[in-house]
């Protein structure tokens, strides 16, 4: 498929279909990431080289608005759909053997693992789960901040938009 339908894509290493069946994301051995129309295989977005190693996994969020990737250096990254703009910085999963595998679970959390032969058990991987749903992140941010943003903080950081409470 990669050589005939997608053009000259060198060594695809990760691919995923969106849940609605409209898009296909492909990561490569060269660390590139691209998004295609699933019906026509026309290129929709090309993020270029996003990983210094190769992309091991790629998966769509349950609502098909975000893609998570895992790479050979042990990082996971998030990209918006349909533009493939990177969302935030890469998250490094520390493990002895490098590499990270990540995917969305049906609830929208990111699950994954990183091989780690230094672990003192028969289970030679480090498992992880990140809560990435907006309400959970907002609640955590409000807990860390100790409460709502003040009107002066709102004006300083948000600007001209009307003030509103962000914490319960």
PDB file of C-alpha atoms in Angstrom:
ATOM      1  CA  UNK A   1       0.000   0.000   0.000  1.00  0.00           C
ATOM      2  CA  UNK A   2       2.728   2.494   0.961  1.00  0.00           C
ATOM      3  CA  UNK A   3       4.562   2.246  -2.333  1.00  0.00           C
ATOM      4  CA  UNK A   4       1.559   2.021  -4.635  1.00  0.00           C
ATOM      5  CA  UNK A   5      -1.216   3.998  -2.990  1.00  0.00           C
ATOM      6  CA  UNK A   6       0.643   6.622  -0.984  1.00  0.00           C
ATOM      7  CA  UNK A   7       3.538   7.382  -3.287  1.00  0.00           C
ATOM      8  CA  UNK A   8       7.128   7.064  -2.194  1.00  0.00           C
ATOM      9  CA  UNK A   9       6.698   6.515   1.564  1.00  0.00           C
ATOM     10  CA  UNK A  10       9.848   4.857   2.870  1.00  0.00           C
ATOM     11  CA  UNK A  11       9.439   2.086   5.434  1.00  0.00           C
ATOM     12  CA  UNK A  12       6.055   2.658   7.121  1.00  0.00           C
ATOM     13  CA  UNK A  13       6.339   1.477  10.721  1.00  0.00           C
ATOM     14  CA  UNK A  14       3.015   2.619  12.211  1.00  0.00           C
ATOM     15  CA  UNK A  15      -0.440   3.146  10.756  1.00  0.00           C
ATOM     16  CA  UNK A  16      -3.925   3.696  12.142  1.00  0.00           C
ATOM     17  CA  UNK A  17      -7.393   4.317  10.743  1.00  0.00           C
ATOM     18  CA  UNK A  18      -9.574   6.973  12.350  1.00  0.00           C
ATOM     19  CA  UNK A  19     -12.655   5.671  14.159  1.00  0.00           C
ATOM     20  CA  UNK A  20     -14.959   7.296  11.626  1.00  0.00           C
ATOM     21  CA  UNK A  21     -13.025   5.618   8.784  1.00  0.00           C
ATOM     22  CA  UNK A  22     -12.245   8.930   7.054  1.00  0.00           C
ATOM     23  CA  UNK A  23      -8.497   9.185   7.678  1.00  0.00           C
ATOM     24  CA  UNK A  24      -5.316   7.119   7.811  1.00  0.00           C
ATOM     25  CA  UNK A  25      -2.187   8.212   9.694  1.00  0.00           C
ATOM     26  CA  UNK A  26       1.194   6.744   8.736  1.00  0.00           C
ATOM     27  CA  UNK A  27       4.480   6.996  10.636  1.00  0.00           C
ATOM     28  CA  UNK A  28       7.784   5.855   9.167  1.00  0.00           C
ATOM     29  CA  UNK A  29      11.235   4.502   9.945  1.00  0.00           C
ATOM     30  CA  UNK A  30      12.549   7.969   9.052  1.00  0.00           C
ATOM     31  CA  UNK A  31      10.417   9.562  11.801  1.00  0.00           C
ATOM     32  CA  UNK A  32       7.939  11.225   9.449  1.00  0.00           C
ATOM     33  CA  UNK A  33       4.204  11.498  10.047  1.00  0.00           C
ATOM     34  CA  UNK A  34       1.482  12.057   7.451  1.00  0.00           C
ATOM     35  CA  UNK A  35      -2.313  12.044   7.333  1.00  0.00           C
ATOM     36  CA  UNK A  36      -4.281  10.708   4.339  1.00  0.00           C
ATOM     37  CA  UNK A  37      -7.869  10.627   3.152  1.00  0.00           C
ATOM     38  CA  UNK A  38      -8.831   6.982   3.747  1.00  0.00           C
ATOM     39  CA  UNK A  39     -11.007   6.699   0.647  1.00  0.00           C
ATOM     40  CA  UNK A  40      -8.704   8.286  -1.936  1.00  0.00           C
ATOM     41  CA  UNK A  41      -5.321   8.062  -0.112  1.00  0.00           C
ATOM     42  CA  UNK A  42      -4.776  11.731  -0.976  1.00  0.00           C
ATOM     43  CA  UNK A  43      -2.351  13.474   1.358  1.00  0.00           C
ATOM     44  CA  UNK A  44      -4.203  15.759   3.827  1.00  0.00           C
ATOM     45  CA  UNK A  45      -1.309  16.847   6.053  1.00  0.00           C
ATOM     46  CA  UNK A  46       2.411  16.160   6.184  1.00  0.00           C
ATOM     47  CA  UNK A  47       4.152  16.906   9.489  1.00  0.00           C
ATOM     48  CA  UNK A  48       7.525  15.893   8.048  1.00  0.00           C
ATOM     49  CA  UNK A  49      10.175  14.573  10.428  1.00  0.00           C
ATOM     50  CA  UNK A  50       8.713  14.618  13.930  1.00  0.00           C
ATOM     51  CA  UNK A  51      10.837  11.927  15.590  1.00  0.00           C
ATOM     52  CA  UNK A  52      14.651  11.600  15.432  1.00  0.00           C
ATOM     53  CA  UNK A  53      14.228   7.820  15.407  1.00  0.00           C
ATOM     54  CA  UNK A  54      11.333   5.883  13.934  1.00  0.00           C
ATOM     55  CA  UNK A  55       7.686   6.039  14.872  1.00  0.00           C
ATOM     56  CA  UNK A  56       6.659   2.803  16.584  1.00  0.00           C
ATOM     57  CA  UNK A  57       2.956   3.485  17.167  1.00  0.00           C
ATOM     58  CA  UNK A  58       0.287   5.942  16.027  1.00  0.00           C
ATOM     59  CA  UNK A  59      -3.331   6.045  17.173  1.00  0.00           C
ATOM     60  CA  UNK A  60      -6.374   8.296  16.926  1.00  0.00           C
ATOM     61  CA  UNK A  61      -8.221   9.554  20.002  1.00  0.00           C
ATOM     62  CA  UNK A  62     -11.770   8.203  20.332  1.00  0.00           C
ATOM     63  CA  UNK A  63     -13.159  11.480  18.924  1.00  0.00           C
ATOM     64  CA  UNK A  64     -10.603  11.487  16.050  1.00  0.00           C
ATOM     65  CA  UNK A  65      -9.327  14.988  16.931  1.00  0.00           C
ATOM     66  CA  UNK A  66      -5.867  13.985  18.187  1.00  0.00           C
ATOM     67  CA  UNK A  67      -3.164  11.476  17.272  1.00  0.00           C
ATOM     68  CA  UNK A  68      -0.662  10.041  19.760  1.00  0.00           C
ATOM     69  CA  UNK A  69       2.645   8.562  18.596  1.00  0.00           C
ATOM     70  CA  UNK A  70       5.360   6.552  20.337  1.00  0.00           C
ATOM     71  CA  UNK A  71       8.937   6.586  19.098  1.00  0.00           C
ATOM     72  CA  UNK A  72      12.261   4.792  19.363  1.00  0.00           C
ATOM     73  CA  UNK A  73      13.793   7.333  21.736  1.00  0.00           C
ATOM     74  CA  UNK A  74      11.107   6.726  24.346  1.00  0.00           C
ATOM     75  CA  UNK A  75       8.981   9.804  23.655  1.00  0.00           C
ATOM     76  CA  UNK A  76       5.264  10.111  23.071  1.00  0.00           C
ATOM     77  CA  UNK A  77       3.800  13.060  21.195  1.00  0.00           C
ATOM     78  CA  UNK A  78       0.376  14.447  20.386  1.00  0.00           C
ATOM     79  CA  UNK A  79      -0.802  15.981  17.095  1.00  0.00           C
ATOM     80  CA  UNK A  80      -4.009  17.761  16.131  1.00  0.00           C
ATOM     81  CA  UNK A  81      -6.252  16.432  13.377  1.00  0.00           C
ATOM     82  CA  UNK A  82      -6.457  17.442  10.533  1.00  0.00           C
ATOM     83  CA  UNK A  83      -3.400  19.763  10.612  1.00  0.00           C
ATOM     84  CA  UNK A  84      -0.871  17.507  12.407  1.00  0.00           C
ATOM     85  CA  UNK A  85       0.290  20.473  14.486  1.00  0.00           C
ATOM     86  CA  UNK A  86       2.216  19.233  17.530  1.00  0.00           C
ATOM     87  CA  UNK A  87       0.259  19.692  20.753  1.00  0.00           C
ATOM     88  CA  UNK A  88       2.693  20.534  23.536  1.00  0.00           C
ATOM     89  CA  UNK A  89       6.133  19.080  24.077  1.00  0.00           C
ATOM     90  CA  UNK A  90       7.126  15.443  23.713  1.00  0.00           C
ATOM     91  CA  UNK A  91       6.680  13.385  26.880  1.00  0.00           C
ATOM     92  CA  UNK A  92       9.677  11.201  27.667  1.00  0.00           C
ATOM     93  CA  UNK A  93       9.035   7.759  29.120  1.00  0.00           C
ATOM     94  CA  UNK A  94      12.251   6.741  30.849  1.00  0.00           C
ATOM     95  CA  UNK A  95      13.268   3.150  30.162  1.00  0.00           C
ATOM     96  CA  UNK A  96      16.536   1.263  29.822  1.00  0.00           C
ATOM     97  CA  UNK A  97      15.970  -0.007  26.279  1.00  0.00           C
ATOM     98  CA  UNK A  98      14.445   3.106  24.735  1.00  0.00           C
ATOM     99  CA  UNK A  99      11.311   3.216  22.707  1.00  0.00           C
ATOM    100  CA  UNK A 100       7.738   3.858  23.713  1.00  0.00           C
ATOM    101  CA  UNK A 101       4.476   2.384  22.496  1.00  0.00           C
ATOM    102  CA  UNK A 102       1.317   4.449  23.070  1.00  0.00           C
ATOM    103  CA  UNK A 103      -2.371   4.254  22.161  1.00  0.00           C
ATOM    104  CA  UNK A 104      -5.717   5.646  23.264  1.00  0.00           C
ATOM    105  CA  UNK A 105      -8.091   3.525  25.298  1.00  0.00           C
ATOM    106  CA  UNK A 106     -11.850   3.799  24.644  1.00  0.00           C
ATOM    107  CA  UNK A 107     -12.208   6.401  27.435  1.00  0.00           C
ATOM    108  CA  UNK A 108      -9.651   8.759  25.874  1.00  0.00           C
ATOM    109  CA  UNK A 109      -6.773   8.047  28.244  1.00  0.00           C
ATOM    110  CA  UNK A 110      -3.355   7.244  26.770  1.00  0.00           C
ATOM    111  CA  UNK A 111      -1.953   3.843  27.687  1.00  0.00           C
ATOM    112  CA  UNK A 112       1.368   2.368  26.724  1.00  0.00           C
ATOM    113  CA  UNK A 113       4.631   0.786  27.680  1.00  0.00           C
ATOM    114  CA  UNK A 114       8.362   1.126  27.277  1.00  0.00           C
ATOM    115  CA  UNK A 115      10.713  -1.895  27.178  1.00  0.00           C
ATOM    116  CA  UNK A 116      13.071  -1.907  30.157  1.00  0.00           C
ATOM    117  CA  UNK A 117      15.442  -4.843  30.712  1.00  0.00           C
ATOM    118  CA  UNK A 118      16.763  -3.161  33.882  1.00  0.00           C
ATOM    119  CA  UNK A 119      13.473  -3.800  35.698  1.00  0.00           C
ATOM    120  CA  UNK A 120      13.865  -6.377  38.410  1.00  0.00           C
ATOM    121  CA  UNK A 121      10.953  -8.584  37.442  1.00  0.00           C
ATOM    122  CA  UNK A 122       9.773 -10.914  34.720  1.00  0.00           C
ATOM    123  CA  UNK A 123       7.666  -8.075  33.325  1.00  0.00           C
ATOM    124  CA  UNK A 124      10.453  -6.234  31.489  1.00  0.00           C
ATOM    125  CA  UNK A 125       8.358  -3.211  30.522  1.00  0.00           C
ATOM    126  CA  UNK A 126       7.259  -0.029  32.207  1.00  0.00           C
ATOM    127  CA  UNK A 127       3.519   0.480  31.780  1.00  0.00           C
ATOM    128  CA  UNK A 128       1.984   3.945  31.884  1.00  0.00           C
ATOM    129  CA  UNK A 129      -1.402   5.660  31.670  1.00  0.00           C
ATOM    130  CA  UNK A 130      -2.096   9.361  31.216  1.00  0.00           C
ATOM    131  CA  UNK A 131      -5.460  10.927  31.884  1.00  0.00           C
ATOM    132  CA  UNK A 132      -5.874  13.338  28.968  1.00  0.00           C
ATOM    133  CA  UNK A 133      -9.540  14.249  29.079  1.00  0.00           C
ATOM    134  CA  UNK A 134     -10.079  17.986  29.541  1.00  0.00           C
ATOM    135  CA  UNK A 135     -12.221  17.832  32.704  1.00  0.00           C
ATOM    136  CA  UNK A 136      -9.628  15.699  34.520  1.00  0.00           C
ATOM    137  CA  UNK A 137      -6.780  18.004  33.455  1.00  0.00           C
ATOM    138  CA  UNK A 138      -8.739  21.095  34.455  1.00  0.00           C
ATOM    139  CA  UNK A 139      -9.524  19.630  37.872  1.00  0.00           C
ATOM    140  CA  UNK A 140      -5.854  18.710  38.389  1.00  0.00           C
ATOM    141  CA  UNK A 141      -4.701  22.204  37.333  1.00  0.00           C
ATOM    142  CA  UNK A 142      -7.173  23.839  39.712  1.00  0.00           C
ATOM    143  CA  UNK A 143      -6.034  21.555  42.543  1.00  0.00           C
ATOM    144  CA  UNK A 144      -2.382  22.463  41.935  1.00  0.00           C
ATOM    145  CA  UNK A 145      -3.176  26.191  41.651  1.00  0.00           C
ATOM    146  CA  UNK A 146      -5.260  26.097  44.807  1.00  0.00           C
ATOM    147  CA  UNK A 147      -8.364  27.613  43.232  1.00  0.00           C
ATOM    148  CA  UNK A 148      -9.760  29.794  40.513  1.00  0.00           C
ATOM    149  CA  UNK A 149      -7.851  32.398  38.511  1.00  0.00           C
ATOM    150  CA  UNK A 150      -8.357  35.963  39.749  1.00  0.00           C
ATOM    151  CA  UNK A 151      -9.680  38.781  37.561  1.00  0.00           C
ATOM    152  CA  UNK A 152      -6.227  40.420  37.454  1.00  0.00           C
ATOM    153  CA  UNK A 153      -4.556  37.119  36.498  1.00  0.00           C
ATOM    154  CA  UNK A 154      -7.217  36.628  33.812  1.00  0.00           C
ATOM    155  CA  UNK A 155      -6.524  40.063  32.361  1.00  0.00           C
ATOM    156  CA  UNK A 156      -2.757  39.475  32.450  1.00  0.00           C
ATOM    157  CA  UNK A 157      -2.739  35.958  30.939  1.00  0.00           C
ATOM    158  CA  UNK A 158      -5.951  35.711  28.914  1.00  0.00           C
ATOM    159  CA  UNK A 159      -6.403  39.274  27.776  1.00  0.00           C
ATOM    160  CA  UNK A 160      -9.494  40.898  26.329  1.00  0.00           C
ATOM    161  CA  UNK A 161     -11.895  37.964  26.543  1.00  0.00           C
ATOM    162  CA  UNK A 162     -14.622  38.345  29.179  1.00  0.00           C
ATOM    163  CA  UNK A 163     -13.691  36.950  32.590  1.00  0.00           C
ATOM    164  CA  UNK A 164     -15.124  33.584  33.548  1.00  0.00           C
ATOM    165  CA  UNK A 165     -14.499  31.093  36.314  1.00  0.00           C
ATOM    166  CA  UNK A 166     -12.427  28.098  35.201  1.00  0.00           C
ATOM    167  CA  UNK A 167     -12.459  26.121  38.456  1.00  0.00           C
ATOM    168  CA  UNK A 168     -15.511  24.781  40.241  1.00  0.00           C
TER     169      UNK A 168
END
